[in-house]
Structure formats: structure tokens, C-alpha cells
Short mmCIF file of C-alpha atoms in Angstrom, two decimals:
data_model
loop_
_atom_site.label_atom_id
_atom_site.label_comp_id
_atom_site.label_asym_id
_atom_site.label_seq_id
_atom_site.Cartn_x
_atom_site.Cartn_y
_atom_site.Cartn_z
CA UNK A 395 -108.79 -36.67 -24.45
CA UNK A 396 -107.50 -39.68 -22.54
CA UNK A 397 -106.29 -39.61 -18.96
CA UNK A 398 -103.54 -41.82 -17.54
CA UNK A 399 -103.64 -42.29 -13.77
CA UNK A 400 -100.26 -43.29 -12.37
CA UNK A 401 -100.20 -44.95 -8.96
CA UNK A 402 -96.99 -45.34 -6.96
CA UNK A 403 -97.02 -47.51 -3.84
CA UNK A 404 -94.29 -47.72 -1.17
CA UNK A 405 -94.20 -49.80 2.00
CA UNK A 406 -91.86 -51.40 4.48
CA UNK A 407 -94.23 -54.39 4.63
CA UNK A 408 -93.62 -56.29 1.40
CA UNK A 409 -96.36 -58.89 1.92
CA UNK A 410 -99.08 -56.28 2.49
CA UNK A 411 -97.86 -54.28 -0.51
CA UNK A 412 -97.84 -57.28 -2.86
CA UNK A 413 -101.28 -58.47 -1.73
CA UNK A 414 -102.84 -54.98 -1.94
CA UNK A 415 -101.50 -54.34 -5.44
CA UNK A 416 -102.54 -57.83 -6.61
CA UNK A 417 -106.10 -57.31 -5.37
CA UNK A 418 -106.24 -53.86 -6.99
CA UNK A 419 -105.05 -55.28 -10.33
CA UNK A 420 -107.72 -58.02 -10.19
CA UNK A 421 -110.41 -55.46 -9.40
CA UNK A 422 -109.36 -53.19 -12.29
CA UNK A 423 -109.34 -56.10 -14.74
CA UNK A 424 -112.74 -57.30 -13.51
CA UNK A 425 -114.17 -53.81 -14.09
CA UNK A 426 -112.66 -53.71 -17.60
CA UNK A 427 -110.05 -50.98 -17.06
CA UNK A 428 -106.85 -51.02 -19.08
CA UNK A 429 -104.10 -51.38 -16.52
CA UNK A 430 -100.34 -51.62 -16.92
CA UNK A 431 -98.32 -53.08 -14.09
CA UNK A 432 -97.69 -53.60 -11.32
CA UNK A 433 -94.06 -52.82 -11.96
CA UNK A 434 -91.55 -53.51 -9.19
CA UNK A 435 -88.43 -51.47 -8.58
CA UNK A 436 -85.48 -52.61 -6.44
CA UNK A 437 -86.03 -52.17 -2.73
CA UNK A 438 -84.33 -49.27 -1.00
CA UNK A 439 -82.42 -49.80 2.27
CA UNK A 440 -83.15 -46.99 4.74
CA UNK A 441 -81.00 -46.31 7.80
CA UNK A 442 -82.29 -44.11 10.62
CA UNK A 443 -79.98 -42.98 13.43
CA UNK A 444 -81.34 -43.35 16.97
CA UNK A 445 -80.06 -41.14 19.79
CA UNK A 446 -80.20 -41.91 23.51
CA UNK A 447 -80.85 -38.23 24.31
CA UNK A 448 -82.23 -35.23 22.48
CA UNK A 449 -78.69 -33.94 22.00
CA UNK A 450 -76.42 -35.61 19.46
CA UNK A 451 -73.76 -37.85 20.89
CA UNK A 452 -74.77 -41.14 22.48
CA UNK A 453 -76.43 -43.32 19.87
CA UNK A 454 -78.19 -46.64 19.78
CA UNK A 455 -77.59 -48.91 16.83
CA UNK A 456 -79.33 -47.41 13.80
CA UNK A 457 -82.72 -48.68 12.72
CA UNK A 458 -82.55 -50.30 9.27
CA UNK A 459 -85.42 -51.36 7.06
CA UNK A 460 -86.27 -51.92 3.41
CA UNK A 461 -88.81 -49.91 1.43
CA UNK A 462 -90.54 -51.82 -1.37
CA UNK A 463 -92.14 -50.06 -4.36
CA UNK A 464 -94.70 -50.92 -7.00
CA UNK A 465 -96.25 -48.76 -9.72
CA UNK A 466 -99.31 -49.10 -11.94
CA UNK A 467 -101.01 -47.09 -14.68
CA UNK A 468 -104.72 -46.92 -15.47
CA UNK A 469 -105.42 -45.78 -19.02
CA UNK A 470 -108.78 -44.12 -19.61
CA UNK A 471 -111.56 -45.45 -17.37
CA UNK A 472 -111.68 -42.13 -15.52
CA UNK A 473 -114.60 -43.19 -13.32
CA UNK A 474 -112.81 -46.37 -12.21
CA UNK A 475 -109.55 -44.47 -11.62
CA UNK A 476 -111.45 -41.92 -9.51
CA UNK A 477 -112.86 -44.76 -7.39
CA UNK A 478 -109.38 -46.28 -6.94
CA UNK A 479 -107.93 -42.97 -5.75
CA UNK A 480 -110.65 -42.80 -3.09
CA UNK A 481 -109.93 -46.26 -1.67
CA UNK A 482 -108.67 -46.72 1.88
CA UNK A 483 -105.31 -48.43 1.56
CA UNK A 484 -103.59 -50.01 4.58
CA UNK A 485 -101.76 -47.53 6.82
CA UNK A 486 -98.46 -49.28 6.07
CA UNK A 487 -98.68 -48.28 2.39
CA UNK A 488 -97.85 -44.81 1.08
CA UNK A 489 -99.70 -44.03 -2.16
CA UNK A 490 -98.91 -41.26 -4.64
CA UNK A 491 -101.23 -40.46 -7.54
CA UNK A 492 -100.42 -38.54 -10.71
CA UNK A 493 -102.89 -37.84 -13.51
CA UNK A 494 -101.64 -37.06 -17.01
CA UNK A 495 -103.80 -35.87 -19.87
CA UNK A 496 -102.90 -37.43 -23.23
CA UNK A 497 -104.05 -36.05 -26.58
CA UNK A 498 -104.71 -38.58 -29.34
CA UNK A 499 -102.07 -38.75 -32.06
CA UNK A 500 -102.71 -36.65 -35.14
CA UNK A 501 -104.50 -33.79 -33.34
CA UNK A 502 -103.10 -30.32 -33.74
CA UNK A 503 -102.51 -27.92 -30.90
CA UNK A 504 -104.40 -24.67 -31.13
#
């Protein structure tokens, strides 16, 4: 059975995100893991209201920022994928991990 580890990265700091994902891709390739990506998705504009007091009413201008996203997949190489999941990524990057189990084609379900 083959495992596919999906990694989704999100950050408001585009430069740190791009550099982190680039370094990760280079590391995976150097270790011989099959890696797809990184894939970029359009940035998302986030608007956060800011209030002068705890009660609604008086507001400052809203805080606006962009969230940048990248995704990657590691096929097989379970030991390498396990190591990647345990890495310490920069605090400015949010990482989500999903692991899917894939059965080879032609195998019957019991």
C-alpha cells in the first residue's frame, strides 16, 4: 500500500513561504522522494475589523493582509514524509498535513 502525504502551507509572509517550500522541495529531491508541487493558489485578501473599545461602535480602519498558499504531495517515502511532518517550520507559516492511503490498481477489495 502506498501513502500520499499532502502538505498545505499558508502564510501572510510570501517571501518566507516561498523560501521554506523551495528548501523543502530541494531536500525531498535530494533524499530521493517523489514530490509533486509546490502548487500555488491565488492569494486571499483578509479584512479584520478593529474596534476602539470592547463594545462595537467606534472602529479603526480595518486591518487588511494577503494570505499566500502552497501545496505539495509526497508519494511513498513514508520515512521521509514522517521526518518532514516533524520539522519546525517558521512561526509565520501554518502547515496542514493529510495522509491518504492508496491501493495499487488491479487489487480487489475484500
